[in-house]
Amino acid sequence: MFSDDSRWVIVCHREPWLGYENDLKLVLPIVVQMSVATDSLVSSSSSDDFAALLDAELDSDSSDGSPDQDCSDDEDNNAEGASASILRIKRRKVLEMDTRVEVQGSNSNGFTEKAIEEATTDSCTHPGFLRDMCICCGKRMDDGAGVAFGYIHKDLRLGSDEVSRLRDADVRTLLRNKKLYLVLDLDHTLLNSTRLEDINSEEDYLKSQTDSFEDISKGSLFRLDKIRMMTKLRPYVRTFLQEASNMFEMYIYTMGERAYAIEMAKLLDPGNVYFNSRVISKADCTRRHQKGLDVVLGKDSAVLILDDTEAVWQRHKDNLILMERYHYFSSSCRQFGFNCKSLSELKGDENEADGALATVLGVLKKIHSNFFNPEHGDDFAARDVRQVLRKIRNEILRGCKIVFSRVFSTESQAENHHLWKMAEQLGATCAVEVDSSVTHVVSEYAGTEKSRWAVQNGNFLVHPKWLEAANYLWSKKPEQQFPVELTKSK
């Protein structure tokens, strides 16, 4: 018999954490192995290893053992499988402990299965849950305990302490390999999709030009009859993902449904080398109509985000690189209220060499290089990629002083307008009135008093699109390319 309580706890609770999963087929060691042993993992992430191990352990007991499995699996069968896994864990742990006690000659001390199980439960920190049952001790917890990580494994929730441990371990491994995290939106960022029934007569030619699924890596236009969609990959996306993967561990994060997200991941990553299980969809969001890094196993200070919609990242604007929207299909233009021809209707496309993805890849390389600059020492964990991003963005219009003329309503606070904020983020100084220090007047109309002042004094008079171009292209573009009309547009 063990005479000391701490040793009892080690046998009952801690041994599985140290790697006995091969004998006991426990689920808990997977979580804890990630907490304890991730430092030794060189080329893979916590979420990948956790997903692989968890799927292997649950085997056929869960009806949804893979995140890529059809999202319409029967819920009741999945619940039964998860519950059966937990109950088997508890029974096997009891049997294992009973065997160990007998070997030590401790039967006379009256340890019952119930006592063993209670000791296990009492000492458990409940690092994670399947449904409402702890994956360590099997204790039932209140619904909603922990944070849902359904994209790793359906019905999986992790406790906040365990999430913190996983993040700490994962970011240390990643930084040692000089990598950061990159969260990628799908629609209008990496690709554009439309429903088959929304394809108009001017786009009908596309139906005969779709690429084969036999070699997805060479195609860019796909018809997916299973989900009644047609998808066009953004030019340069394959080169972008290949080069970005050398600098970042990448996640897909979309407000679309999971079934759609998985299909898009297959098109973007047919070899499953970039994303693996890291495909986050609408069902994984913890706040309605909002995306959040709380479901990403990476520290905020090491995460960059590419998305075309700022509003969904209210909590993480400092991590965001805003992308110019990719409108290939006519339905996309209509969705955003644009009364113009789409790229497909014009039978054109973005230029790969200087398109949005090629441009932002250059920005990402600059951020990555600055973050890991050896001149700043080797304590990468103390650095914050948001500060690097802010500094690089702030250099774009540094030295410019801008006055806006009839761009926004006089009833609103000028400093609250998105163009005013954009200019300041790009490093410009904004003012309400003109003076000798003003370099640019931004207006849609050349006939305003301030516009005429700019022309008379030899200052730059530019259209608001000049600011937007600087924001999306990450460089100060020639003012002559953004002239202001002499008469106000009707």
Coordinates of C-alpha atoms in Angstrom, one line a residue, residues 1-414:
M1 CA 0.0 0.0 0.0
F2 CA 1.1 3.6 -0.6
S3 CA 1.6 5.4 2.7
D4 CA 1.8 8.8 1.2
D5 CA -1.1 10.6 -0.4
S6 CA 1.0 12.4 -3.0
R7 CA 2.2 9.2 -4.4
W8 CA -1.3 8.0 -4.6
V9 CA -2.3 11.0 -6.6
I10 CA 0.6 10.4 -9.0
V11 CA -0.5 6.8 -9.6
C12 CA -4.1 7.6 -9.9
H13 CA -4.0 10.9 -11.8
R14 CA -0.6 11.8 -13.1
E15 CA 0.6 8.5 -14.7
P16 CA -1.7 8.8 -17.7
W17 CA -0.3 12.3 -18.3
L18 CA 3.2 10.8 -18.6
G19 CA 2.4 8.6 -21.5
Y20 CA 0.5 5.4 -20.6
E21 CA -2.0 5.8 -23.4
N22 CA -0.6 2.9 -25.4
D23 CA -1.6 0.5 -22.6
L24 CA -4.8 2.1 -21.4
K25 CA -6.1 3.8 -24.6
L26 CA -7.0 6.8 -22.5
V27 CA -8.1 10.1 -24.0
L28 CA -6.6 12.3 -21.3
P29 CA -3.0 11.6 -22.1
I30 CA -3.5 13.2 -25.5
V31 CA -4.4 16.6 -23.9
V32 CA -1.7 16.4 -21.3
Q33 CA 0.9 15.0 -23.6
M34 CA 0.5 18.2 -25.6
S35 CA 0.9 20.3 -22.4
V36 CA 4.0 18.5 -21.3
A37 CA 5.7 17.4 -24.4
T38 CA 5.0 20.0 -27.0
D39 CA 8.4 21.6 -26.5
S40 CA 10.0 18.6 -28.2
L41 CA 7.8 19.0 -31.3
V42 CA 9.7 20.7 -34.0
S43 CA 7.5 20.8 -37.1
S44 CA 3.9 20.4 -36.1
S45 CA 1.4 22.3 -34.0
S46 CA -0.5 21.4 -30.8
S47 CA -3.8 21.3 -32.6
D48 CA -2.5 18.9 -35.3
D49 CA -1.0 16.5 -32.9
F50 CA -3.9 16.7 -30.5
A51 CA -6.4 16.1 -33.3
A52 CA -4.4 13.1 -34.7
L53 CA -3.9 11.5 -31.3
L54 CA -7.5 12.1 -30.2
D55 CA -8.9 10.6 -33.3
A56 CA -6.7 7.6 -32.9
E57 CA -7.7 7.1 -29.3
L58 CA -11.4 7.4 -29.9
D59 CA -11.1 5.1 -32.9
S60 CA -14.5 3.7 -33.8
D61 CA -16.2 4.7 -30.5
S62 CA -17.2 8.1 -31.9
S63 CA -19.2 8.6 -35.0
D64 CA -17.4 11.8 -35.8
G65 CA -13.8 10.9 -35.4
S66 CA -12.4 13.3 -38.0
P67 CA -13.0 17.0 -38.4
D68 CA -13.3 16.5 -42.1
Q69 CA -16.1 14.0 -41.8
D70 CA -19.6 14.9 -43.1
C71 CA -21.1 17.5 -40.8
S72 CA -24.5 15.8 -41.0
D73 CA -23.5 12.8 -38.8
D74 CA -26.1 11.6 -36.4
E75 CA -25.9 13.5 -33.1
D76 CA -27.2 10.7 -30.9
N77 CA -24.7 8.2 -32.2
N78 CA -21.9 10.6 -31.6
A79 CA -23.1 11.3 -28.0
E80 CA -23.3 7.6 -27.3
G81 CA -19.8 7.1 -28.7
A82 CA -18.4 9.9 -26.7
S83 CA -20.1 8.7 -23.5
A84 CA -19.0 5.1 -24.1
S85 CA -15.4 6.3 -24.5
I86 CA -15.5 8.1 -21.2
L87 CA -17.1 5.3 -19.3
R88 CA -14.6 2.8 -20.7
I89 CA -11.8 5.1 -19.5
K90 CA -13.2 5.2 -16.0
R91 CA -13.6 1.4 -15.9
R92 CA -10.1 0.8 -17.2
K93 CA -8.5 3.3 -14.9
V94 CA -10.3 1.5 -11.9
L95 CA -9.1 -1.9 -13.1
E96 CA -5.6 -0.6 -13.7
M97 CA -5.4 0.9 -10.2
D98 CA -6.9 -2.2 -8.6
T99 CA -4.3 -4.3 -10.3
R100 CA -1.5 -2.0 -9.1
V101 CA -2.8 -2.1 -5.5
E102 CA -3.0 -5.9 -5.6
V103 CA 0.6 -6.1 -6.8
Q104 CA 1.7 -3.9 -3.9
G105 CA -0.2 -6.1 -1.5
S106 CA -2.6 -3.4 -0.6
N107 CA -6.0 -5.2 -0.8
S108 CA -6.3 -5.3 3.0
N109 CA -6.6 -1.6 3.2
G110 CA -10.1 -1.6 1.8
F111 CA -9.7 0.5 -1.3
T112 CA -12.8 0.0 -3.4
E113 CA -13.4 1.0 -7.0
K114 CA -15.6 3.8 -5.7
A115 CA -12.9 5.1 -3.5
I116 CA -10.4 5.0 -6.3
E117 CA -12.7 6.7 -8.7
E118 CA -13.6 9.4 -6.2
A119 CA -9.9 10.1 -5.5
T120 CA -9.2 10.4 -9.2
T121 CA -12.2 12.7 -9.7
D122 CA -11.3 14.9 -6.7
S123 CA -7.7 15.4 -7.9
C124 CA -8.6 16.0 -11.6
T125 CA -8.2 19.5 -13.0
H126 CA -10.7 18.8 -15.8
P127 CA -8.5 19.9 -18.7
G128 CA -11.1 19.1 -21.3
F129 CA -14.5 17.7 -22.0
L130 CA -16.4 15.6 -24.6
R131 CA -20.0 16.7 -24.4
D132 CA -20.4 17.3 -20.7
M133 CA -18.0 14.7 -19.4
C134 CA -14.4 15.3 -18.4
I135 CA -12.0 13.4 -20.7
C136 CA -9.8 12.7 -17.7
C137 CA -12.1 11.5 -14.9
G138 CA -15.4 11.2 -16.6
K139 CA -17.2 13.5 -14.2
R140 CA -20.2 15.3 -15.6
M141 CA -19.9 19.0 -15.7
D142 CA -22.2 21.9 -16.5
D143 CA -23.1 22.4 -20.1
G144 CA -20.7 24.9 -21.7
A145 CA -17.7 24.3 -19.5
G146 CA -14.5 25.3 -21.2
V147 CA -14.0 26.7 -24.7
A148 CA -15.3 24.7 -27.7
F149 CA -12.7 23.4 -30.2
G150 CA -15.0 21.6 -32.5
Y151 CA -12.7 22.0 -35.5
I152 CA -10.1 19.8 -33.8
H153 CA -12.7 17.2 -32.7
K154 CA -16.5 17.5 -32.6
D155 CA -17.9 18.1 -29.1
L156 CA -14.4 18.8 -27.7
R157 CA -14.1 21.6 -25.1
L158 CA -10.9 22.6 -23.3
G159 CA -10.5 24.3 -20.0
S160 CA -9.0 27.8 -19.9
D161 CA -5.9 26.5 -18.1
E162 CA -5.3 23.8 -20.6
V163 CA -5.8 26.2 -23.5
S164 CA -3.2 28.5 -21.9
R165 CA -0.7 25.6 -21.5
L166 CA -1.2 24.5 -25.1
R167 CA -0.7 28.1 -26.4
D168 CA 2.4 28.6 -24.3
A169 CA 4.0 25.4 -25.5
D170 CA 3.0 25.9 -29.1
V171 CA 4.2 29.4 -29.4
R172 CA 7.5 28.5 -27.9
T173 CA 8.0 25.8 -30.5
L174 CA 6.8 28.0 -33.4
L175 CA 9.1 30.9 -32.4
R176 CA 12.1 28.7 -32.1
N177 CA 11.5 27.8 -35.7
K178 CA 11.0 31.4 -36.6
K179 CA 7.3 31.1 -37.5
L180 CA 4.2 33.1 -36.5
Y181 CA 0.5 32.4 -37.0
L182 CA -1.6 33.5 -39.9
V183 CA -5.4 33.4 -39.9
L184 CA -6.9 33.5 -43.4
D185 CA -10.4 34.4 -44.4
L186 CA -11.9 32.5 -47.4
D187 CA -14.5 34.5 -49.3
H188 CA -13.3 37.6 -51.1
T189 CA -9.8 37.1 -49.6
L190 CA -8.5 33.8 -51.1
L191 CA -11.3 33.0 -53.4
N192 CA -14.8 33.9 -54.6
S193 CA -17.8 31.6 -54.7
T194 CA -21.3 31.8 -56.2
R195 CA -24.3 29.6 -56.2
L196 CA -24.9 27.9 -59.6
E197 CA -28.3 29.4 -59.9
D198 CA -26.8 32.9 -59.5
I199 CA -24.6 32.7 -62.6
N200 CA -26.1 35.0 -65.2
S201 CA -26.1 34.7 -69.0
E202 CA -22.9 36.7 -69.4
E203 CA -21.1 34.2 -67.1
D204 CA -22.6 31.1 -68.6
Y205 CA -19.5 30.4 -70.6
L206 CA -17.7 29.6 -67.3
K207 CA -19.7 26.3 -67.0
S208 CA -17.6 24.9 -69.9
Q209 CA -14.3 26.1 -68.6
T210 CA -14.2 24.5 -65.1
D211 CA -11.1 22.6 -64.1
S212 CA -10.8 18.9 -63.4
F213 CA -10.8 17.5 -59.8
E214 CA -8.2 14.9 -60.9
D215 CA -5.4 17.4 -60.4
I216 CA -6.8 20.2 -58.2
S217 CA -3.4 21.8 -57.7
K218 CA -3.3 22.9 -61.3
G219 CA -6.9 24.4 -61.4
S220 CA -8.5 27.6 -60.3
L221 CA -12.2 27.4 -61.4
F222 CA -14.2 24.6 -59.9
R223 CA -17.8 23.5 -60.1
L224 CA -19.0 21.8 -56.9
D225 CA -22.3 20.1 -57.7
K226 CA -22.4 18.6 -54.2
I227 CA -22.9 22.0 -52.6
R228 CA -24.3 23.7 -55.8
M229 CA -21.5 26.2 -56.0
M230 CA -18.9 27.5 -58.4
T231 CA -15.6 28.7 -56.9
K232 CA -12.8 30.8 -58.4
L233 CA -9.5 30.8 -56.6
R234 CA -7.8 34.2 -56.5
P235 CA -4.8 34.6 -58.8
Y236 CA -1.4 33.8 -57.1
V237 CA -3.1 32.0 -54.2
R238 CA -1.1 28.8 -54.6
T239 CA 2.2 30.6 -54.6
F240 CA 1.0 32.7 -51.7
L241 CA 0.2 29.7 -49.6
Q242 CA 3.4 27.9 -50.4
E243 CA 5.6 30.9 -49.5
A244 CA 3.5 31.9 -46.5
S245 CA 3.8 28.4 -45.0
N246 CA 7.5 28.9 -44.6
M247 CA 6.9 31.8 -42.3
F248 CA 3.5 31.0 -40.6
E249 CA 1.4 28.3 -39.2
M250 CA -1.9 28.9 -41.1
Y251 CA -5.5 28.7 -40.1
I252 CA -8.6 29.1 -42.3
Y253 CA -11.3 31.1 -40.5
T254 CA -14.6 31.7 -42.3
M255 CA -18.1 32.8 -41.3
G256 CA -19.4 30.1 -43.7
E257 CA -20.7 26.7 -42.8
R258 CA -18.2 23.9 -41.9
A259 CA -19.2 21.7 -44.9
Y260 CA -18.4 24.7 -47.2
A261 CA -15.2 25.5 -45.4
I262 CA -13.9 21.9 -45.8
E263 CA -14.6 21.9 -49.5
M264 CA -12.7 25.1 -49.9
A265 CA -9.8 23.8 -47.9
K266 CA -9.6 20.8 -50.3
L267 CA -9.4 23.2 -53.2
L268 CA -6.7 25.4 -51.6
D269 CA -4.8 22.6 -50.0
P270 CA -5.3 19.3 -51.9
G271 CA -2.2 17.8 -50.3
N272 CA -3.3 18.7 -46.8
V273 CA 0.0 20.3 -46.0
Y274 CA -1.0 23.8 -45.1
F275 CA -4.0 23.6 -42.8
N276 CA -4.6 20.1 -41.7
S277 CA -7.3 20.3 -39.0
R278 CA -7.0 24.1 -38.6
V279 CA -10.2 25.0 -40.5
I280 CA -12.5 27.2 -38.3
S281 CA -16.1 27.9 -39.4
K282 CA -19.2 29.8 -38.2
A283 CA -20.1 27.1 -35.7
D284 CA -16.8 27.5 -33.9
C285 CA -17.3 31.2 -33.2
T286 CA -17.9 32.1 -29.5
R287 CA -19.7 35.3 -30.3
R288 CA -22.5 35.9 -32.8
H289 CA -21.4 37.6 -36.0
Q290 CA -17.9 37.9 -34.7
K291 CA -14.6 36.1 -35.3
G292 CA -12.2 35.7 -32.4
L293 CA -8.7 34.4 -31.6
D294 CA -10.0 32.6 -28.6
V295 CA -10.5 29.5 -30.7
V296 CA -7.0 29.7 -32.3
L297 CA -4.2 27.9 -30.4
G298 CA -1.8 30.7 -30.8
K299 CA -1.1 33.8 -28.6
D300 CA -2.6 37.1 -29.9
S301 CA 0.9 38.6 -29.8
A302 CA 2.1 36.2 -32.5
V303 CA -1.0 36.2 -34.8
L304 CA -1.7 38.1 -38.1
I305 CA -5.1 38.1 -39.8
L306 CA -6.0 38.5 -43.5
D307 CA -9.6 39.4 -44.0
D308 CA -11.7 41.6 -46.2
T309 CA -14.1 42.5 -43.4
E310 CA -12.9 44.6 -40.5
A311 CA -16.3 44.6 -38.7
V312 CA -16.1 40.9 -37.7
W313 CA -12.7 41.4 -35.9
Q314 CA -13.8 44.0 -33.3
R315 CA -11.6 42.4 -30.6
H316 CA -8.6 42.0 -32.8
K317 CA -8.3 45.0 -35.2
D318 CA -4.6 45.4 -34.2
N319 CA -3.9 42.0 -35.7
L320 CA -5.8 42.6 -39.0
I321 CA -4.4 43.3 -42.4
L322 CA -7.5 44.4 -44.4
M323 CA -7.7 42.8 -47.9
E324 CA -9.2 44.3 -51.0
R325 CA -12.2 42.3 -51.9
Y326 CA -12.0 39.8 -54.7
H327 CA -15.2 40.2 -56.8
Y328 CA -15.0 37.6 -59.6
F329 CA -18.6 36.7 -60.0
S330 CA -21.5 39.1 -60.7
S331 CA -23.4 37.9 -57.6
S332 CA -20.5 39.2 -55.5
C333 CA -20.7 42.7 -56.9
R334 CA -24.5 42.7 -56.3
Q335 CA -24.0 41.5 -52.8
F336 CA -22.0 44.6 -52.0
G337 CA -24.1 47.0 -54.0
F338 CA -21.7 47.6 -56.9
N339 CA -23.4 48.6 -60.1
C340 CA -20.6 47.4 -62.3
K341 CA -19.4 44.5 -64.4
S342 CA -17.7 41.7 -62.5
L343 CA -14.3 40.2 -63.6
S344 CA -16.1 37.2 -65.0
E345 CA -18.5 39.3 -67.0
L346 CA -15.5 41.3 -68.4
K347 CA -13.7 38.0 -69.0
G348 CA -10.7 39.3 -67.0
D349 CA -9.0 38.7 -63.7
E350 CA -6.5 40.2 -61.3
N351 CA -2.9 40.3 -62.3
E352 CA -0.8 37.7 -60.5
A353 CA 2.4 39.7 -60.4
D354 CA 0.9 42.8 -58.7
G355 CA -2.4 41.6 -57.5
A356 CA -3.7 41.7 -53.9
L357 CA -2.1 38.4 -52.7
A358 CA 1.3 39.2 -54.3
T359 CA 1.2 42.6 -52.6
V360 CA 0.3 41.3 -49.1
L361 CA 2.8 38.5 -49.4
G362 CA 5.5 41.2 -49.6
V363 CA 4.0 42.9 -46.5
L364 CA 4.0 39.6 -44.6
K365 CA 7.7 39.0 -45.5
K366 CA 8.6 42.4 -44.2
I367 CA 6.7 41.9 -41.0
H368 CA 8.3 38.5 -40.5
S369 CA 11.8 39.8 -41.2
N370 CA 11.3 42.7 -38.7
F371 CA 9.9 40.5 -36.0
F372 CA 12.8 38.0 -36.1
N373 CA 15.5 40.7 -36.7
P374 CA 18.5 39.4 -34.8
E375 CA 19.6 43.0 -34.1
H376 CA 16.8 43.1 -31.5
G377 CA 18.1 40.0 -29.6
D378 CA 16.7 36.5 -29.5
D379 CA 13.9 36.9 -26.9
F380 CA 11.2 36.4 -29.5
A381 CA 8.6 35.6 -26.9
A382 CA 8.8 39.2 -25.5
R383 CA 7.9 40.6 -28.9
D384 CA 4.5 41.5 -30.3
V385 CA 3.7 41.2 -34.0
R386 CA 1.0 43.8 -33.6
Q387 CA 3.6 46.5 -32.8
V388 CA 5.6 45.5 -35.9
L389 CA 2.5 45.7 -38.0
R390 CA 1.5 49.1 -36.6
K391 CA 5.0 50.5 -37.2
I392 CA 5.2 49.3 -40.8
R393 CA 1.7 50.6 -41.6
N394 CA 2.5 53.9 -39.9
E395 CA 5.4 54.6 -42.4
I396 CA 3.2 54.6 -45.5
L397 CA 2.0 58.2 -45.4
R398 CA 4.4 59.6 -42.8
G399 CA 5.0 63.3 -43.5
C400 CA 1.6 63.9 -45.1
K401 CA -0.9 66.3 -43.6
I402 CA -4.4 65.8 -44.9
V403 CA -7.6 67.9 -44.9
F404 CA -10.8 66.4 -46.1
S405 CA -13.3 68.5 -48.1
R406 CA -16.9 67.4 -48.4
V407 CA -16.0 63.8 -48.0
F408 CA -18.2 63.2 -45.0
S409 CA -21.1 64.9 -43.4
T410 CA -20.5 68.1 -41.3
E411 CA -22.8 66.7 -38.7
S412 CA -20.5 63.8 -37.8
Q413 CA -17.3 64.0 -35.9
A414 CA -14.6 64.1 -38.6

